[in-house]
Coordinates of C-alpha atoms in Angstrom, one line a residue:
X1 CA 55.5 -23.2 -102.4
X2 CA 52.8 -20.5 -102.6
X3 CA 50.9 -19.8 -99.4
X4 CA 47.1 -19.6 -99.6
X5 CA 45.1 -16.9 -97.9
X6 CA 41.3 -17.3 -97.3
X7 CA 38.9 -14.3 -96.7
X8 CA 35.4 -14.9 -95.4
X9 CA 32.7 -12.2 -95.5
X10 CA 29.1 -12.3 -96.5
X11 CA 29.4 -8.8 -98.2
X12 CA 30.4 -9.3 -101.8
X13 CA 31.7 -5.7 -102.0
X14 CA 34.2 -6.4 -99.2
X15 CA 35.4 -9.6 -100.9
X16 CA 35.8 -7.6 -104.2
X17 CA 37.9 -5.0 -102.4
X18 CA 40.1 -7.7 -100.8
X19 CA 40.6 -9.5 -104.1
X20 CA 41.6 -6.2 -105.7
X21 CA 44.0 -5.3 -102.9
X22 CA 45.8 -8.7 -103.0
X23 CA 45.8 -9.2 -106.8
X24 CA 49.5 -8.3 -106.9
X25 CA 50.6 -10.2 -103.8
X26 CA 52.5 -13.5 -104.0
X27 CA 49.7 -15.5 -102.3
X28 CA 46.9 -17.7 -103.5
X29 CA 43.9 -15.5 -102.4
X30 CA 40.5 -17.2 -102.2
X31 CA 37.2 -15.8 -100.9
X32 CA 34.0 -17.3 -99.4
X33 CA 30.6 -15.8 -98.5
X34 CA 29.8 -18.1 -95.6
X35 CA 31.4 -20.1 -92.9
X36 CA 29.9 -23.3 -94.3
X37 CA 31.5 -22.7 -97.7
X38 CA 34.8 -21.9 -96.0
X39 CA 34.8 -25.1 -93.9
X40 CA 34.2 -27.1 -97.1
X41 CA 37.1 -25.4 -98.8
X42 CA 39.4 -26.0 -95.7
X43 CA 38.8 -29.7 -96.0
X44 CA 40.2 -29.6 -99.6
X45 CA 43.1 -27.1 -99.2
X46 CA 45.7 -25.9 -96.8
X47 CA 45.7 -22.2 -95.9
X48 CA 48.4 -20.2 -94.1
X49 CA 46.1 -17.5 -93.0
X50 CA 42.3 -17.3 -92.6
X51 CA 40.6 -13.9 -92.2
X52 CA 37.0 -14.0 -91.1
X53 CA 34.4 -11.2 -90.7
X54 CA 32.8 -11.2 -87.3
X55 CA 29.1 -10.8 -88.3
X56 CA 28.0 -13.7 -90.5
X57 CA 24.6 -15.4 -90.8
X58 CA 25.6 -19.0 -89.9
X59 CA 28.0 -18.3 -87.0
X60 CA 30.1 -15.5 -85.7
X61 CA 33.7 -15.0 -86.9
X62 CA 35.0 -15.8 -83.4
X63 CA 33.0 -19.1 -83.3
X64 CA 34.2 -19.9 -86.8
X65 CA 37.9 -19.2 -85.9
X66 CA 37.6 -21.2 -82.7
X67 CA 36.5 -24.1 -84.8
X68 CA 39.4 -23.6 -87.2
X69 CA 41.7 -23.6 -84.2
X70 CA 40.6 -27.1 -83.2
X71 CA 40.7 -28.5 -86.7
X72 CA 43.8 -26.7 -88.0
X73 CA 45.8 -25.3 -85.1
X74 CA 48.8 -24.3 -87.3
X75 CA 46.7 -21.9 -89.4
X76 CA 47.0 -18.2 -88.5
X77 CA 43.5 -16.9 -87.6
X78 CA 42.6 -13.2 -88.0
X79 CA 39.3 -11.5 -87.2
X80 CA 37.9 -8.6 -89.2
X81 CA 35.1 -6.5 -87.7
X82 CA 33.4 -3.1 -88.0
X83 CA 32.1 -3.2 -84.4
X84 CA 34.6 -2.7 -81.6
X85 CA 33.0 -4.8 -78.9
X86 CA 36.3 -5.2 -77.1
X87 CA 35.1 -7.5 -74.3
X88 CA 34.2 -10.2 -76.8
X89 CA 37.2 -9.7 -79.0
X90 CA 39.8 -9.6 -76.2
X91 CA 38.3 -12.7 -74.8
X92 CA 38.9 -14.5 -78.1
X93 CA 42.4 -13.1 -78.3
X94 CA 43.2 -14.2 -74.8
X95 CA 42.0 -17.7 -75.5
X96 CA 44.3 -17.9 -78.5
X97 CA 41.4 -18.3 -80.9
X98 CA 42.3 -15.1 -82.8
X99 CA 45.9 -14.1 -83.5
X100 CA 45.1 -10.6 -84.7
X101 CA 42.2 -8.1 -85.3
X102 CA 41.5 -5.9 -88.3
X103 CA 39.0 -3.1 -88.0
X104 CA 36.8 -1.9 -90.9
X105 CA 37.4 0.3 -92.8
X106 CA 40.9 -1.0 -93.0
X107 CA 44.1 0.7 -94.1
X108 CA 45.4 -1.2 -97.2
X109 CA 49.1 -0.9 -96.3
X110 CA 48.4 -1.9 -92.7
X111 CA 46.3 -4.9 -93.8
X112 CA 49.0 -6.1 -96.2
X113 CA 51.6 -5.8 -93.4
X114 CA 49.5 -7.8 -91.0
X115 CA 49.0 -10.5 -93.7
X116 CA 52.7 -10.6 -94.6
X117 CA 53.6 -11.0 -90.9
X118 CA 51.1 -13.8 -90.5
X119 CA 52.4 -15.6 -93.5
X120 CA 56.0 -15.3 -92.2
X121 CA 54.8 -16.6 -88.8
X122 CA 53.1 -19.6 -90.5
X123 CA 56.2 -20.4 -92.5
X124 CA 58.5 -20.3 -89.5
X125 CA 56.1 -22.5 -87.4
X126 CA 56.0 -25.1 -90.1
X127 CA 59.8 -25.5 -90.5
X128 CA 60.3 -23.0 -93.4
X129 CA 62.5 -20.0 -93.6
X130 CA 61.4 -16.5 -94.3
X131 CA 63.2 -15.2 -97.3
X132 CA 62.5 -12.9 -100.2
X133 CA 63.2 -14.5 -103.6
X134 CA 65.4 -12.5 -105.9
X135 CA 63.4 -11.8 -109.0
X136 CA 64.9 -10.4 -112.2
X137 CA 63.7 -7.1 -113.6
X138 CA 62.3 -8.9 -116.7
X139 CA 60.3 -11.3 -114.5
X140 CA 59.0 -8.5 -112.4
X141 CA 57.8 -6.7 -115.6
X142 CA 56.1 -9.9 -116.9
X143 CA 54.3 -10.4 -113.5
X144 CA 53.3 -6.7 -113.4
X145 CA 51.9 -7.0 -117.0
X146 CA 49.9 -10.1 -116.1
X147 CA 48.5 -8.4 -113.0
X148 CA 47.6 -5.3 -115.0
X149 CA 45.8 -7.5 -117.6
X150 CA 43.8 -9.2 -114.8
X151 CA 42.8 -5.8 -113.3
X152 CA 41.9 -4.5 -116.7
X153 CA 39.6 -7.5 -117.3
X154 CA 38.1 -6.9 -113.9
X155 CA 37.4 -3.2 -114.7
X156 CA 36.0 -4.0 -118.1
X157 CA 33.5 -6.5 -116.5
X158 CA 32.5 -3.8 -113.9
X159 CA 32.1 -1.3 -116.7
X160 CA 29.9 -3.6 -118.8
X161 CA 27.8 -4.3 -115.7
X162 CA 27.5 -0.5 -115.1
X163 CA 26.5 0.1 -118.7
X164 CA 23.9 -2.7 -118.5
X165 CA 22.4 -1.1 -115.4
X166 CA 22.4 2.3 -117.0
X167 CA 20.6 0.9 -120.1
X168 CA 18.1 -0.9 -117.8
X169 CA 17.5 2.4 -115.9
X170 CA 16.9 4.3 -119.2
X171 CA 14.5 1.6 -120.4
X172 CA 12.6 1.6 -117.1
X173 CA 12.3 5.3 -117.2
X174 CA 10.9 5.3 -120.7
X175 CA 8.4 2.5 -119.8
X176 CA 7.4 4.4 -116.6
X177 CA 6.5 7.5 -118.6
X178 CA 4.3 5.5 -121.0
X179 CA 2.8 3.5 -118.1
X180 CA 2.0 6.7 -116.2
X181 CA -0.2 7.8 -119.1
X182 CA -2.0 4.4 -119.1
X183 CA -2.6 4.7 -115.3
X184 CA -4.0 8.2 -115.7
X185 CA -6.7 6.7 -118.0
X186 CA -7.4 3.8 -115.7
X187 CA -7.7 6.0 -112.6
X188 CA -10.1 8.3 -114.4
X189 CA -12.4 5.5 -115.6
X190 CA -12.4 3.8 -112.1
X191 CA -13.3 7.1 -110.5
X192 CA -16.2 7.6 -113.0
X193 CA -17.4 4.1 -112.4
X194 CA -17.6 4.6 -108.7
X195 CA -20.1 7.4 -109.2
X196 CA -22.5 4.9 -110.7
X197 CA -25.3 4.6 -108.0
X198 CA -26.7 1.5 -109.6
X199 CA -23.7 -0.6 -108.7
X200 CA -24.0 -3.1 -105.9
X201 CA -22.2 -2.4 -102.6
X202 CA -19.8 -5.3 -103.1
X203 CA -18.9 -4.2 -106.7
X204 CA -18.4 -0.7 -105.4
X205 CA -16.0 -2.0 -102.8
X206 CA -14.1 -4.0 -105.4
X207 CA -13.8 -0.9 -107.6
X208 CA -12.4 1.0 -104.6
X209 CA -9.7 -1.7 -104.1
X210 CA -8.9 -1.5 -107.8
X211 CA -8.6 2.3 -107.5
X212 CA -6.3 2.0 -104.5
X213 CA -4.1 -0.5 -106.3
X214 CA -4.0 1.8 -109.3
X215 CA -3.0 4.7 -107.1
X216 CA -0.2 2.5 -105.6
X217 CA 1.0 1.7 -109.1
X218 CA 1.1 5.4 -109.8
X219 CA 3.3 5.8 -106.7
X220 CA 5.6 3.0 -108.0
X221 CA 6.0 4.8 -111.3
X222 CA 6.8 8.0 -109.5
X223 CA 9.5 6.2 -107.6
X224 CA 11.0 4.8 -110.7
X225 CA 11.0 8.2 -112.4
X226 CA 12.5 9.8 -109.2
X227 CA 15.2 7.1 -109.0
X228 CA 16.0 7.6 -112.7
X229 CA 16.5 11.3 -112.2
X230 CA 18.4 10.9 -109.0
X231 CA 15.6 12.5 -107.0
X232 CA 15.6 12.8 -103.3
X233 CA 13.9 10.1 -101.2
X234 CA 10.5 11.0 -99.7
X235 CA 10.8 8.6 -96.8
X236 CA 8.9 9.7 -93.7
X237 CA 7.7 8.1 -90.5
X238 CA 4.8 5.6 -91.1
X239 CA 2.8 3.3 -88.8
X240 CA 4.0 0.0 -90.1
X241 CA 1.3 -2.2 -88.5
X242 CA -1.8 -0.6 -90.3
X243 CA 0.2 -0.3 -93.5
X244 CA 1.2 -4.0 -93.5
X245 CA -2.5 -5.0 -92.9
X246 CA -3.5 -2.8 -95.8
X247 CA -1.0 -4.4 -98.1
X248 CA -2.1 -7.9 -97.1
X249 CA -5.7 -7.0 -98.0
X250 CA -4.5 -6.4 -101.6
X251 CA -2.4 -9.6 -101.6
X252 CA -5.4 -11.7 -100.5
X253 CA -7.4 -10.6 -103.6
X254 CA -4.8 -12.2 -105.8
X255 CA -4.2 -15.2 -103.5
X256 CA -4.1 -18.6 -105.3
X257 CA -7.1 -20.7 -104.1
X258 CA -4.8 -23.5 -102.8
X259 CA -2.9 -21.2 -100.4
X260 CA -4.0 -20.0 -97.0
X261 CA -2.6 -16.7 -95.8
X262 CA -2.4 -16.1 -92.1
X263 CA -1.4 -12.9 -90.4
X264 CA -0.3 -12.0 -86.9
X265 CA 0.2 -8.2 -86.5
X266 CA 1.1 -7.4 -82.9
X267 CA 2.1 -3.7 -83.3
X268 CA -0.2 -0.7 -83.9
X269 CA 1.1 2.9 -83.6
X270 CA 4.8 2.2 -83.7
X271 CA 6.6 3.9 -86.7
X272 CA 9.5 3.4 -89.0
X273 CA 11.1 5.7 -91.5
X274 CA 10.1 4.2 -94.8
X275 CA 8.2 5.2 -97.9
X276 CA 4.8 3.4 -98.0
X277 CA 5.5 2.2 -101.6
X278 CA 8.6 0.4 -100.4
X279 CA 6.6 -1.5 -97.8
X280 CA 4.4 -2.7 -100.7
X281 CA 7.5 -3.7 -102.6
X282 CA 9.0 -5.7 -99.7
X283 CA 5.8 -7.6 -98.9
X284 CA 4.7 -8.3 -102.4
X285 CA 8.1 -9.6 -103.4
X286 CA 8.4 -11.9 -100.3
X287 CA 4.8 -13.1 -100.6
X288 CA 5.1 -13.7 -104.3
X289 CA 8.2 -15.8 -103.8
X290 CA 6.4 -17.7 -101.0
X291 CA 3.4 -18.4 -103.3
X292 CA 5.7 -19.6 -106.0
X293 CA 7.6 -21.9 -103.6
X294 CA 4.4 -23.7 -102.9
X295 CA 3.8 -24.1 -106.6
X296 CA 0.1 -24.8 -106.8
X297 CA 0.0 -27.3 -104.0
X298 CA -2.0 -26.7 -100.8
X299 CA 0.1 -24.6 -98.5
X300 CA 0.3 -21.9 -95.9
X301 CA 2.0 -18.5 -95.9
X302 CA 2.3 -16.9 -92.5
X303 CA 3.0 -13.1 -92.2
X304 CA 3.8 -11.7 -88.8
X305 CA 4.9 -8.3 -87.5
X306 CA 6.3 -7.9 -84.0
X307 CA 8.5 -5.5 -82.1
X308 CA 11.8 -6.7 -80.8
X309 CA 14.6 -5.2 -78.7
X310 CA 18.2 -6.1 -79.7
X311 CA 20.3 -5.3 -76.6
X312 CA 22.6 -8.2 -76.2
X313 CA 26.0 -8.5 -78.0
X314 CA 25.1 -12.0 -79.1
X315 CA 21.8 -10.9 -80.6
X316 CA 23.5 -8.0 -82.4
X317 CA 26.1 -10.3 -83.9
X318 CA 23.5 -12.8 -85.1
X319 CA 21.3 -10.3 -86.9
X320 CA 24.1 -8.0 -87.9
X321 CA 22.5 -4.9 -86.5
X322 CA 23.3 -2.2 -83.9
X323 CA 21.5 -2.5 -80.6
X324 CA 18.1 -0.9 -80.5
X325 CA 14.3 -1.3 -81.1
X326 CA 13.3 -3.0 -84.3
X327 CA 10.3 -4.3 -86.2
X328 CA 10.5 -7.9 -87.2
X329 CA 8.4 -8.6 -90.3
X330 CA 8.4 -12.3 -91.1
X331 CA 7.1 -14.1 -94.2
X332 CA 7.2 -17.9 -93.9
X333 CA 5.9 -20.7 -96.1
X334 CA 5.8 -24.5 -96.2
X335 CA 7.0 -24.7 -99.8
X336 CA 9.9 -26.4 -101.5
X337 CA 12.6 -24.5 -99.6
X338 CA 16.0 -23.2 -100.8
X339 CA 19.0 -25.4 -101.2
X340 CA 22.4 -24.3 -99.8
X341 CA 23.9 -23.6 -103.1
X342 CA 21.2 -21.1 -104.1
X343 CA 21.0 -19.6 -100.6
X344 CA 24.3 -17.8 -101.1
X345 CA 23.0 -16.1 -104.2
X346 CA 19.4 -15.2 -103.6
X347 CA 20.0 -11.5 -103.1
X348 CA 22.3 -11.2 -106.1
X349 CA 20.8 -9.1 -108.9
X350 CA 19.6 -11.2 -111.9
X351 CA 19.9 -14.4 -110.0
X352 CA 16.7 -16.4 -110.3
X353 CA 15.5 -20.0 -110.3
X354 CA 12.3 -18.9 -112.1
X355 CA 13.7 -17.9 -115.5
X356 CA 11.3 -20.1 -117.4
X357 CA 8.3 -18.5 -115.6
X358 CA 9.4 -14.9 -116.2
X359 CA 11.6 -14.4 -113.1
X360 CA 13.9 -11.4 -113.4
X361 CA 16.1 -12.0 -110.4
X362 CA 15.5 -8.4 -109.2
X363 CA 12.8 -8.9 -106.6
X364 CA 14.9 -10.0 -103.7
X365 CA 17.8 -7.9 -104.7
X366 CA 15.5 -4.8 -104.6
X367 CA 14.0 -5.9 -101.3
X368 CA 17.4 -6.4 -99.7
X369 CA 18.6 -3.0 -101.0
X370 CA 15.6 -1.2 -99.6
X371 CA 16.0 -2.9 -96.2
X372 CA 19.8 -2.2 -96.0
X373 CA 19.3 1.4 -97.1
X374 CA 17.0 1.9 -94.1
X375 CA 19.4 0.4 -91.5
X376 CA 17.8 -3.0 -91.5
X377 CA 18.8 -6.6 -92.3
X378 CA 17.1 -9.7 -93.6
X379 CA 17.7 -13.2 -92.1
X380 CA 16.8 -16.2 -94.2
X381 CA 16.3 -19.7 -92.9
X382 CA 15.2 -22.5 -95.2
X383 CA 15.1 -26.3 -95.4
X384 CA 14.6 -28.2 -98.6
X385 CA 11.0 -29.7 -98.9
X386 CA 10.0 -28.0 -95.6
X387 CA 9.8 -24.3 -96.4
X388 CA 11.5 -20.9 -95.9
X389 CA 11.3 -17.9 -93.6
X390 CA 12.4 -14.4 -94.4
X391 CA 12.7 -12.2 -91.3
X392 CA 13.0 -8.5 -92.1
X393 CA 14.4 -6.2 -89.4
X394 CA 13.6 -2.5 -89.7
X395 CA 14.5 0.2 -87.2
X396 CA 11.7 1.5 -85.0
X397 CA 11.7 5.2 -84.3
X398 CA 10.7 6.9 -81.0
X399 CA 7.1 8.1 -80.7
X400 CA 8.2 11.7 -80.2
X401 CA 10.0 11.8 -83.6
X402 CA 8.2 13.2 -86.6

């Protein structure tokens, strides 16, 4: 009987690497992106070994494996972590909740040895014998050929995805060049219009906002062109509080009449290392999704920016960040919410529930990538029919840093 191995990690790249490593092994290897998904699967199937990442949104790996210990004490439980917080980990080992620990980045040969030992241990505990089936050379070649075909299919799918992204990048670059020419004309006309002394003060102010928005669009085009040509990032320290207030001023102009936008900005001179254009992208994407979740009904979107200190191991585990000072930028709405099935895919490129309305599935993927590239993390909480909240954590830099 084939033994099943279950890997749980909220990072798709880690799960891809594990599936690749164990494609040739004589186990039934399955993967899950959340503890909830894994618990559902454990109710349907038996697993010899469960390997869980420590830092996950719903619960920590240690808490998850402790739950498994109570429900399925015979299953071998292994913890995987990139953070060597030995006091927590050793406590879990001493209690018997965890049988072994794997540290990221792992050594492939060592990982396979640990899994094989765990499978053998599980077999012996459950009345089986550890033996190695004698396989003929012909059977070995057939199995090897089947595994190579699977890997070849996997590589072809990855290559097709890479080619699709390359084509999309080339298309975006071409559009950006043409759009840059259009923006040049728009900027020029707006600047000329602002010299007209006969305009009312209110109209002059509106033209000023339009010019600022056009300038910001020019910055976005420059970023696309820079990305397409693999240019260096121009990130530099910015005061996040005033910048968020400035972005919200633009968002209010396009606010649907049925939606109220409230803001609570409790930081002022504190800085983070992030290009201003990326702050616009983050806020506009999150607010746009919040407006869409309300879908024309009367609703409220709340944007807050606070400073938070993450200094406790439990906090660090929950938000998947290293200890330190962070901004917490939160966008909340009382819209339709996100169901559990979609929650696992919201940051995947091209995943969208708004396809009929022109959704591309790139907004949240881009937002998440920006935040992760700058040492941050996004925590999402949502309840169907009650609304959603996106909490964006970004590292805060010391005042004496440039």
